[in-house]
Amino acid sequence: MQDSIKKILIVGGGTAGWMTAAALSKVMDTRFCSVQLVESDDIGTVGVGEATIPIIQMFNKLLDLDEDEFVKKTQGTFKLGIEFVNWKSIGQKYIHAFGDVGKDMDAVQFYHYWLKMAQLGQAEELGRYSIAGVASAHGKFMRPFDAGNSPLSNIAYAFHFDAGLYARFVREFSECREVQRTEGKVAATDLDSNTGFIQSVLLESGERIEADFFIDCSGFRGLLIDGAMKVGYDNWSQWLPCDRAWAVPCESVGDPIPYTRSTAHAAGWQWRIPLQHRVGNGHVFSSKFMSEDEARSILLNNLDGKPLAEPRLLKFVTGKRKKMWEKNCLAIGLSSGFMEPLESTSIHLVQSSIGRLMSFFPNKSFDQVDIDEFNRQADFEVEKIRDFLILHYHATERNDSEFWNYCRTMSIPPELTQKIEQFKKNGRIFRNNNEMFSDLSWLEVMYGQGIRPRSYNPLVDRMSHEEITQRLESVRRVIDKSVDYMPTHAQYIVENCKAEKID
Ligand SMILES: Cc1cc2nc3c(=O)[nH]c(=O)nc-3n(C[C@H](O)[C@H](O)[C@H](O)COP(=O)(O)OP(=O)(O)OC[C@H]3O[C@@H](n4cnc5c(N)ncnc54)[C@H](O)[C@@H]3O)c2cc1C
């Protein structure tokens, strides 16, 4: 009989804490292993984190959520990608759309045919060959359905939601499944003097909570993983120099668009996330290159509607913990690191840490070989995402500010250099093992940021010029027809998942 874990304590009740609690309560029998979560209303949560990527659908499936109900309760909208404005140069924009681009032909990726024609000036922009790209441009949305070979069978989407309502939603889910919530502030942590394992945490109230396994979801503080286990932090701000964000909601002035917008400014960028009841906005910037006051006024001057609250300042250091799992303590969420919200990857990283935890679920022996492999996989995942984010900053033509001059000329990690060089040479992009972003994501961003390959896969030349032209045209026609069939995003929400009005 294995020496099973009988008690798990989650410290922190933000999105990470409650998502972890929800997943554990769904997959585990809480009669044999109880799950307790301690959080402090006084401290509160980071309260941002409103855009996601399509993989979140898997998390919803794990919880067996009714997706319409989930969208209603979180004032959610649908997301087909991210529009990047002013990133390559001022006035230019492109979309990083989810899902397929075109249709591969004779075992060669569609984009090599497209690259050939684009080099000849005979192709439209990349987003015109993606259903998510064209639907975004027209404000259309629907979920995929079985429509045979039509792109309507294959619409990749994610969600925007109100962070506070989402945390409440997953909390209700967890509490219905026997997760015990304790309100209180953790003041100290007791370690076993022989093993260095955490034995218990002490609340300010004097209550002591023991457990076998501690999950640190305490946010940037990293109360357990850093405060108690002192694992250290890899600081990545030389590559991802933004370290502050002002966040403010504002009134909506029109129907919600089905994508996030990211607009580059002089020392960072601004997000715009449309929800049903408001728009979420934030200005992510580098305090080395811009003062907090200036960043705040840029944000307030670039809102669609009236601000609904005072802007809130959040401070962070981009990077990751040197170890996400140490002894009987695992960090999930912001406690494990943060790479800034540019591609909405943080909630995904919470989800993937939970998935990895299920694969490496320990018993009381906490086998080091498992912990090492968990940490190796987690490092791989975040390092690949980090490189993808650096790409956005580095591959720019902007020279209008100190910030962009720094980003454009900074040295970058060697694997990213190699990826860019390979693309420049012949348009080839390879997904590295299980890295998060696909070759199509890399393509959309590399091309969108202005990197132009000198060539393409020579197998493309087997097909005549006329035939490639016809096929590209046919892809475009089919996509346009499919998008004509789709309702507007606003209409789709009204018909399927309209939230109740909040006064
Ligand atoms: C500016 C910004 C924008 C972002 N945008 C996105 C986005 O668009 N998409 C995305 O995926 N992610 C985004 N993120 C990240 C996302 O917000 C987080 O990944 C997510 O909210 C999870 O946060 P968390 O639960 O780890 O931390 P928090 O929300 O900070 O929660 C920490 C919890 O720990 C508790 N706690 C702390 N100390 C103690 C203590 N001593 N005792 C008891 N309890 C304690 C707090 O009360 C709280 O409940 C963004 C982050 C930032 C900073």
XYZ file of C-alpha atoms and ligand atoms in Angstrom:
556
model
C 0.000 0.000 0.000
C 1.418 3.389 -0.969
C 1.860 6.007 1.677
C -0.768 8.310 0.182
C -1.172 12.031 0.603
C -4.129 12.595 2.947
C -4.233 16.355 3.114
C -3.427 19.148 0.651
C -3.288 22.785 1.656
C -3.554 25.453 -1.019
C -2.314 28.848 0.125
C -4.014 31.589 -1.895
C -7.441 32.009 -3.443
C -6.848 33.886 -6.664
C -7.464 32.357 -10.071
C -4.586 29.920 -9.529
C -5.697 28.755 -6.086
C -9.314 28.205 -7.029
C -8.524 26.597 -10.404
C -6.227 24.172 -8.564
C -8.859 23.498 -5.919
C -11.528 22.941 -8.572
C -9.415 20.472 -10.520
C -8.306 18.546 -7.428
C -11.845 18.359 -6.109
C -13.010 17.034 -9.474
C -10.420 14.302 -9.942
C -9.770 13.227 -6.356
C -11.930 11.519 -3.821
C -11.928 14.124 -1.075
C -12.948 11.440 1.455
C -9.437 10.003 1.188
C -7.531 13.195 0.589
C -8.950 16.439 1.838
C -8.289 19.786 0.164
C -8.221 22.991 2.160
C -7.630 26.495 0.829
C -6.580 29.450 2.925
C -6.884 32.974 1.584
C -6.974 36.465 2.932
C -9.651 38.907 1.868
C -7.493 41.683 3.357
C -4.706 40.941 0.909
C -7.016 40.277 -2.035
C -6.085 38.975 -5.462
C -4.220 40.513 -8.370
C -7.664 40.933 -9.992
C -6.500 40.986 -13.625
C -6.076 38.080 -16.036
C -9.047 38.304 -18.326
C -7.865 36.894 -21.651
C -7.200 33.230 -22.368
C -6.082 30.894 -25.141
C -8.072 28.009 -26.695
C -6.572 25.296 -24.542
C -8.710 26.548 -21.630
C -11.541 24.561 -23.227
C -9.764 21.436 -22.004
C -9.867 22.725 -18.460
C -13.584 23.440 -18.821
C -14.051 19.882 -20.083
C -12.129 18.467 -17.146
C -14.551 20.258 -14.838
C -17.534 19.291 -17.041
C -18.583 22.925 -17.200
C -21.561 24.108 -19.151
C -19.713 26.627 -21.314
C -22.682 28.939 -21.885
C -23.310 29.064 -18.167
C -19.650 29.820 -17.591
C -19.665 32.683 -20.128
C -22.871 34.113 -18.630
C -21.594 34.016 -15.081
C -18.274 35.647 -15.904
C -19.670 38.350 -18.265
C -17.523 36.582 -20.827
C -17.006 37.047 -24.546
C -15.241 34.943 -27.160
C -11.721 35.471 -28.392
C -10.398 34.495 -31.837
C -6.927 35.969 -31.466
C -4.953 39.102 -30.699
C -4.628 42.115 -32.936
C -1.214 43.764 -32.623
C -1.211 47.446 -33.452
C 1.948 49.596 -33.847
C 4.273 46.727 -32.916
C 6.305 46.436 -36.110
C 6.004 50.150 -36.891
C 3.581 52.901 -36.019
C 0.414 52.568 -38.079
C 0.936 48.896 -38.940
C -1.206 46.080 -37.548
C -1.573 42.335 -37.873
C -3.522 39.559 -36.214
C -2.257 36.533 -34.371
C -5.380 34.469 -35.017
C -6.087 31.111 -33.410
C -6.327 27.907 -35.432
C -5.454 26.979 -38.991
C -4.096 29.135 -41.761
C -5.139 27.805 -45.184
C -4.981 24.138 -46.012
C -1.777 22.130 -46.364
C -1.228 20.815 -49.891
C 0.643 17.652 -50.867
C 2.263 17.358 -47.449
C 3.705 20.874 -47.595
C 2.347 23.491 -45.220
C 0.029 26.029 -46.804
C 2.173 28.901 -45.653
C 5.084 27.947 -47.918
C 2.770 28.373 -50.951
C 1.572 31.604 -49.448
C 5.156 32.783 -48.847
C 6.027 32.190 -52.512
C 3.059 34.229 -53.692
C 3.583 36.912 -51.047
C 7.168 37.317 -52.240
C 5.751 37.919 -55.726
C 3.248 40.388 -54.320
C 0.429 38.088 -55.398
C -1.062 37.019 -52.077
C -3.286 38.833 -49.646
C -2.234 39.302 -46.059
C -1.908 36.126 -44.018
C -4.980 36.773 -41.844
C -7.180 36.554 -44.971
C -6.492 32.807 -45.116
C -7.591 32.072 -41.553
C -11.208 31.778 -40.518
C -10.418 33.297 -37.124
C -8.614 36.190 -38.837
C -11.443 36.994 -41.242
C -14.175 36.486 -38.633
C -12.304 38.863 -36.296
C -12.108 41.502 -38.996
C -15.885 41.251 -39.488
C -16.837 40.982 -35.798
C -18.296 37.503 -36.391
C -18.282 34.469 -34.135
C -19.742 31.029 -33.699
C -18.512 27.824 -32.146
C -17.417 25.116 -34.590
C -19.893 22.445 -35.631
C -19.751 19.388 -37.841
C -19.716 20.985 -41.270
C -17.604 18.410 -43.101
C -14.525 19.908 -44.724
C -15.672 23.465 -44.147
C -13.517 25.674 -41.925
C -16.698 26.048 -39.838
C -15.861 22.617 -38.389
C -12.642 23.970 -37.061
C -12.970 27.350 -35.362
C -10.448 27.726 -32.557
C -11.551 30.093 -29.815
C -10.881 31.141 -26.256
C -12.592 33.494 -23.798
C -12.353 36.895 -22.257
C -13.873 37.040 -18.785
C -14.098 39.159 -15.674
C -11.239 37.946 -13.461
C -13.138 38.491 -10.212
C -16.216 36.657 -11.481
C -14.084 33.820 -12.814
C -12.389 33.334 -9.421
C -15.850 33.327 -7.805
C -17.112 30.826 -10.370
C -14.307 28.321 -9.747
C -14.607 28.914 -6.015
C -18.311 27.991 -6.024
C -17.474 24.923 -8.070
C -14.822 23.850 -5.542
C -16.835 24.576 -2.434
C -19.670 22.418 -3.787
C -17.118 19.605 -3.921
C -15.949 19.693 -0.338
C -12.972 22.024 -0.637
C -12.735 23.691 2.744
C -12.071 27.423 2.636
C -10.395 29.191 5.538
C -10.230 32.936 5.742
C -6.972 34.082 7.289
C -3.503 35.449 6.796
C -0.562 33.063 6.810
C 2.002 34.570 9.170
C 4.632 31.833 9.401
C 5.641 28.458 8.037
C 7.057 25.548 10.064
C 9.697 23.393 8.445
C 10.849 19.978 9.605
C 14.369 20.599 10.897
C 15.666 17.298 9.440
C 14.058 17.177 6.021
C 13.261 20.836 5.321
C 9.709 19.788 4.386
C 6.854 22.124 5.298
C 4.912 20.747 8.231
C 2.343 23.461 8.805
C 1.449 27.084 8.342
C 0.499 29.407 11.142
C -2.271 31.936 10.628
C -2.294 35.366 12.260
C -5.304 34.162 14.243
C -3.054 31.567 15.922
C -4.608 28.640 14.050
C -2.056 26.131 12.779
C -2.851 24.125 9.630
C -0.919 20.943 8.935
C -0.844 19.108 5.608
C 1.194 16.575 3.644
C 1.431 18.651 0.481
C 1.421 22.454 0.175
C 0.463 24.269 -3.006
C 1.662 27.836 -3.085
C -0.866 30.010 -4.956
C -0.033 33.134 -2.967
C 0.706 35.256 -6.046
C 3.833 37.358 -6.599
C 4.762 36.961 -2.913
C 5.588 33.284 -3.330
C 4.977 32.912 0.384
C 5.971 29.264 0.579
C 8.120 28.591 -2.476
C 10.262 31.658 -1.865
C 9.509 32.725 1.712
C 9.968 29.250 3.184
C 11.773 27.156 0.553
C 13.986 29.974 -0.789
C 14.358 28.443 -4.223
C 15.491 31.686 -5.919
C 14.288 33.472 -9.035
C 15.533 33.674 -12.629
C 15.118 37.310 -13.583
C 14.316 37.778 -17.287
C 13.901 41.527 -17.347
C 16.886 41.972 -19.688
C 14.648 40.384 -22.360
C 11.186 41.267 -21.089
C 11.796 44.724 -19.629
C 8.219 45.690 -18.726
C 7.791 45.680 -14.950
C 4.600 47.638 -14.246
C 1.014 47.774 -15.421
C -1.776 50.241 -14.832
C -5.145 48.512 -15.133
C -8.550 50.170 -15.452
C -11.981 49.070 -16.662
C -14.013 51.401 -18.849
C -17.496 51.584 -20.299
C -18.149 49.768 -23.562
C -19.090 52.045 -26.410
C -20.097 49.399 -28.919
C -20.546 45.685 -29.386
C -17.701 43.532 -28.052
C -15.145 42.555 -30.680
C -14.138 38.867 -30.713
C -10.433 39.475 -30.101
C -8.013 41.169 -27.733
C -6.238 44.259 -28.972
C -2.656 44.996 -28.018
C -1.444 48.460 -28.965
C 2.237 49.271 -28.591
C 3.126 52.606 -26.982
C 6.472 54.338 -26.451
C 7.620 52.126 -23.553
C 5.264 49.154 -23.562
C 1.784 48.321 -24.748
C -1.886 48.553 -23.888
C -4.399 45.741 -23.705
C -8.056 46.067 -24.549
C -10.280 43.168 -23.524
C -13.981 43.461 -24.382
C -16.414 41.912 -21.922
C -20.195 41.955 -21.919
C -20.537 44.595 -19.191
C -17.339 46.629 -19.705
C -13.934 46.744 -21.372
C -10.786 45.759 -19.475
C -7.726 47.905 -20.206
C -4.178 48.022 -19.019
C -0.906 49.677 -19.914
C 2.100 47.397 -19.434
C 5.328 49.435 -19.408
C 8.919 49.551 -18.341
C 9.608 51.886 -15.439
C 13.190 52.242 -16.691
C 11.896 54.026 -19.763
C 8.699 55.748 -18.607
C 7.430 57.245 -15.370
C 4.355 55.828 -13.669
C 2.519 59.134 -14.122
C 3.135 59.257 -17.851
C 2.103 55.625 -18.280
C -1.092 56.291 -16.353
C -2.054 59.249 -18.476
C -1.322 57.366 -21.712
C -3.736 54.692 -20.548
C -6.446 57.155 -19.580
C -6.051 59.007 -22.883
C -6.526 55.835 -24.867
C -9.763 54.403 -23.507
C -12.874 53.867 -25.613
C -15.281 54.938 -22.904
C -15.500 56.499 -19.447
C -13.210 54.850 -16.848
C -15.219 52.891 -14.295
C -12.637 52.998 -11.496
C -9.354 54.565 -10.501
C -6.438 52.918 -12.356
C -4.569 50.340 -10.262
C -0.791 49.927 -10.438
C 0.682 46.421 -10.469
C 4.404 45.781 -10.156
C 6.212 42.643 -11.248
C 9.569 41.219 -12.234
C 9.460 39.016 -15.324
C 11.011 35.614 -14.756
C 10.425 32.336 -13.008
C 11.268 30.476 -9.837
C 14.420 28.399 -10.165
C 12.332 25.430 -9.062
C 8.555 25.351 -9.236
C 8.405 22.243 -7.050
C 10.685 21.829 -4.021
C 10.216 19.028 -1.459
C 6.497 19.054 -0.508
C 5.791 22.528 -1.906
C 4.578 23.251 -5.430
C 4.116 26.781 -6.794
C 1.234 27.368 -9.215
C 0.271 30.720 -10.735
C 2.085 33.995 -10.149
C 4.020 32.443 -7.243
C 5.843 30.321 -9.853
C 6.808 33.292 -12.019
C 5.362 35.780 -14.438
C 6.197 36.646 -18.001
C 3.764 39.504 -18.570
C 0.353 39.204 -20.232
C 1.221 39.797 -23.893
C -0.012 36.438 -25.208
C -2.401 35.608 -22.326
C -0.321 32.659 -21.185
C -0.501 32.887 -17.371
C -3.857 31.222 -16.862
C -2.743 28.616 -19.349
C 0.376 28.005 -17.244
C -1.836 27.524 -14.191
C -3.816 24.966 -16.149
C -0.753 23.159 -17.460
C 0.824 23.037 -13.980
C -2.378 21.427 -12.732
C -2.254 18.915 -15.595
C 1.380 18.159 -14.856
C 0.575 17.778 -11.167
C -1.978 15.098 -12.081
C 0.705 13.235 -14.069
C 3.268 13.522 -11.278
C 0.900 13.255 -8.335
C 3.156 12.294 -5.398
C 2.823 10.058 -2.396
C 4.457 10.950 0.892
C 7.860 9.850 -0.335
C 7.937 12.779 -2.817
C 10.288 11.006 -5.214
C 13.019 13.367 -6.291
C 13.143 11.868 -9.763
C 9.521 12.922 -10.339
C 10.058 16.375 -8.907
C 13.109 16.897 -11.118
C 11.203 15.831 -14.225
C 8.251 18.051 -13.303
C 10.603 21.009 -12.954
C 12.389 20.192 -16.204
C 9.107 20.085 -18.141
C 7.839 23.262 -16.499
C 11.095 25.089 -17.318
C 10.929 23.942 -20.926
C 7.379 25.202 -21.273
C 7.994 28.661 -19.833
C 11.294 29.151 -21.655
C 9.626 28.517 -25.015
C 6.823 30.950 -24.164
C 9.422 33.481 -22.996
C 11.170 33.302 -26.378
C 7.879 33.791 -28.208
C 7.168 36.903 -26.137
C 10.675 38.294 -26.656
C 10.123 37.934 -30.404
C 7.337 40.555 -30.296
C 9.607 43.126 -28.679
C 12.812 42.361 -30.514
C 11.586 41.977 -34.091
C 10.493 45.549 -34.598
C 11.416 48.397 -36.884
C 10.472 50.981 -34.278
C 13.192 53.479 -33.445
C 11.050 56.243 -32.035
C 11.889 55.724 -28.344
C 14.684 54.554 -26.051
C 12.568 51.562 -25.124
C 12.172 50.297 -28.678
C 15.817 50.998 -29.455
C 16.742 48.855 -26.461
C 14.382 46.017 -27.436
C 15.410 46.030 -31.089
C 19.116 45.845 -30.324
C 19.156 43.692 -27.165
C 20.803 40.280 -27.291
C 18.284 37.453 -27.282
C 18.420 33.769 -26.220
C 20.346 31.620 -28.757
C 17.405 29.325 -29.534
C 15.302 32.306 -30.507
C 18.078 33.613 -32.732
C 18.234 30.217 -34.387
C 14.475 30.114 -34.931
C 14.461 33.564 -36.514
C 17.495 32.774 -38.701
C 15.945 29.560 -39.960
C 12.744 31.368 -40.862
C 14.666 34.160 -42.591
C 16.589 31.663 -44.658
C 13.829 29.500 -46.069
C 10.589 30.129 -44.203
C 10.844 26.953 -42.166
C 9.490 26.860 -38.620
C 9.518 23.825 -36.387
C 7.610 23.253 -33.207
C 10.043 22.113 -30.557
C 8.574 19.011 -28.848
C 5.538 20.076 -26.841
C 6.174 23.787 -26.948
C 2.994 25.774 -26.419
C 2.912 27.901 -29.555
C 2.525 26.175 -32.895
C 4.486 26.883 -36.077
C 1.479 28.926 -37.271
C 1.609 31.181 -34.223
C 5.310 31.728 -34.790
C 4.638 32.412 -38.471
C 1.918 34.970 -37.808
C 4.028 36.868 -35.316
C 7.350 36.634 -37.161
C 5.749 37.793 -40.396
C 3.575 40.352 -38.638
C 6.636 41.806 -36.931
C 8.270 42.262 -40.310
C 10.632 39.284 -40.621
C 10.728 38.236 -44.276
C 12.127 34.884 -45.395
C 14.407 34.907 -48.417
C 12.925 31.662 -49.690
C 10.370 28.899 -49.068
C 10.153 25.114 -49.256
C 11.305 24.245 -52.818
C 8.702 21.463 -53.046
C 6.203 24.260 -53.619
C 7.701 24.777 -57.083
C 6.293 21.431 -58.210
C 2.937 23.135 -58.493
C 2.360 25.574 -61.317
C 2.000 29.236 -60.565
C -1.595 29.210 -61.883
C -2.576 26.317 -59.705
C -1.157 27.904 -56.551
C -3.001 31.124 -57.413
C -6.241 29.198 -57.857
C -5.822 27.258 -54.634
C -5.068 30.335 -52.574
C -8.058 32.028 -54.112
C -10.251 29.047 -53.363
C -9.152 29.006 -49.694
C -10.039 32.658 -49.455
C -13.446 32.165 -51.091
C -14.352 29.268 -48.815
C -13.330 31.251 -45.751
C -15.282 34.312 -46.855
C -18.366 32.192 -47.475
C -18.020 30.551 -44.067
C -17.669 33.907 -42.353
C -20.761 35.188 -44.226
C -22.644 32.323 -42.623
C -21.533 33.233 -39.095
C -23.603 35.528 -36.863
C -22.007 38.600 -35.379
C -20.220 38.044 -32.103
C -22.780 40.225 -30.300
C -25.690 38.296 -31.822
C -24.118 34.958 -30.899
C -23.758 36.057 -27.288
C -27.343 37.332 -27.109
C -28.639 34.037 -28.468
C -26.481 31.724 -26.366
C -24.915 33.201 -23.292
C -26.102 36.672 -22.473
C -25.128 37.610 -18.930
C -27.478 39.260 -16.504
C -27.063 42.974 -16.240
C -24.902 44.167 -13.349
C -26.082 47.442 -11.832
C -1.033 43.204 -15.370
C -1.417 41.768 -15.492
C -2.256 41.353 -16.525
C -2.584 40.005 -16.673
N -3.362 39.587 -17.721
C -3.530 38.267 -17.933
C -4.282 37.786 -19.036
O -4.848 38.542 -19.820
N -4.388 36.454 -19.209
C -3.805 35.575 -18.349
O -3.878 34.377 -18.580
N -3.164 36.009 -17.252
C -3.006 37.313 -17.039
N -2.336 37.740 -15.932
C -1.921 36.775 -14.937
C -3.122 36.369 -14.098
O -3.695 37.515 -13.511
C -2.694 35.401 -13.018
O -1.985 34.346 -13.601
C -3.878 34.814 -12.327
O -4.738 35.817 -11.880
C -3.448 33.980 -11.165
O -3.006 34.777 -10.108
P -2.701 34.066 -8.740
O -3.918 33.347 -8.298
O -1.446 33.287 -8.896
O -2.361 35.260 -7.755
P -3.327 36.299 -6.985
O -4.512 36.662 -7.760
O -2.422 37.406 -6.535
O -3.822 35.511 -5.707
C -3.000 35.343 -4.579
C -3.835 34.795 -3.442
O -2.967 34.544 -2.337
C -3.540 35.085 -1.161
N -2.477 35.402 -0.211
C -1.332 36.067 -0.436
N -0.624 36.172 0.717
C -1.341 35.536 1.666
C -1.157 35.290 3.049
N -0.092 35.757 3.724
N -2.106 34.604 3.707
C -3.213 34.131 3.064
N -3.447 34.336 1.756
C -2.522 35.038 1.076
C -4.294 36.323 -1.644
O -5.269 36.713 -0.724
C -4.901 35.764 -2.928
O -6.066 35.055 -2.620
C -2.059 39.078 -15.745
C -1.274 39.511 -14.683
C -0.940 40.833 -14.552
C -0.073 41.279 -13.401
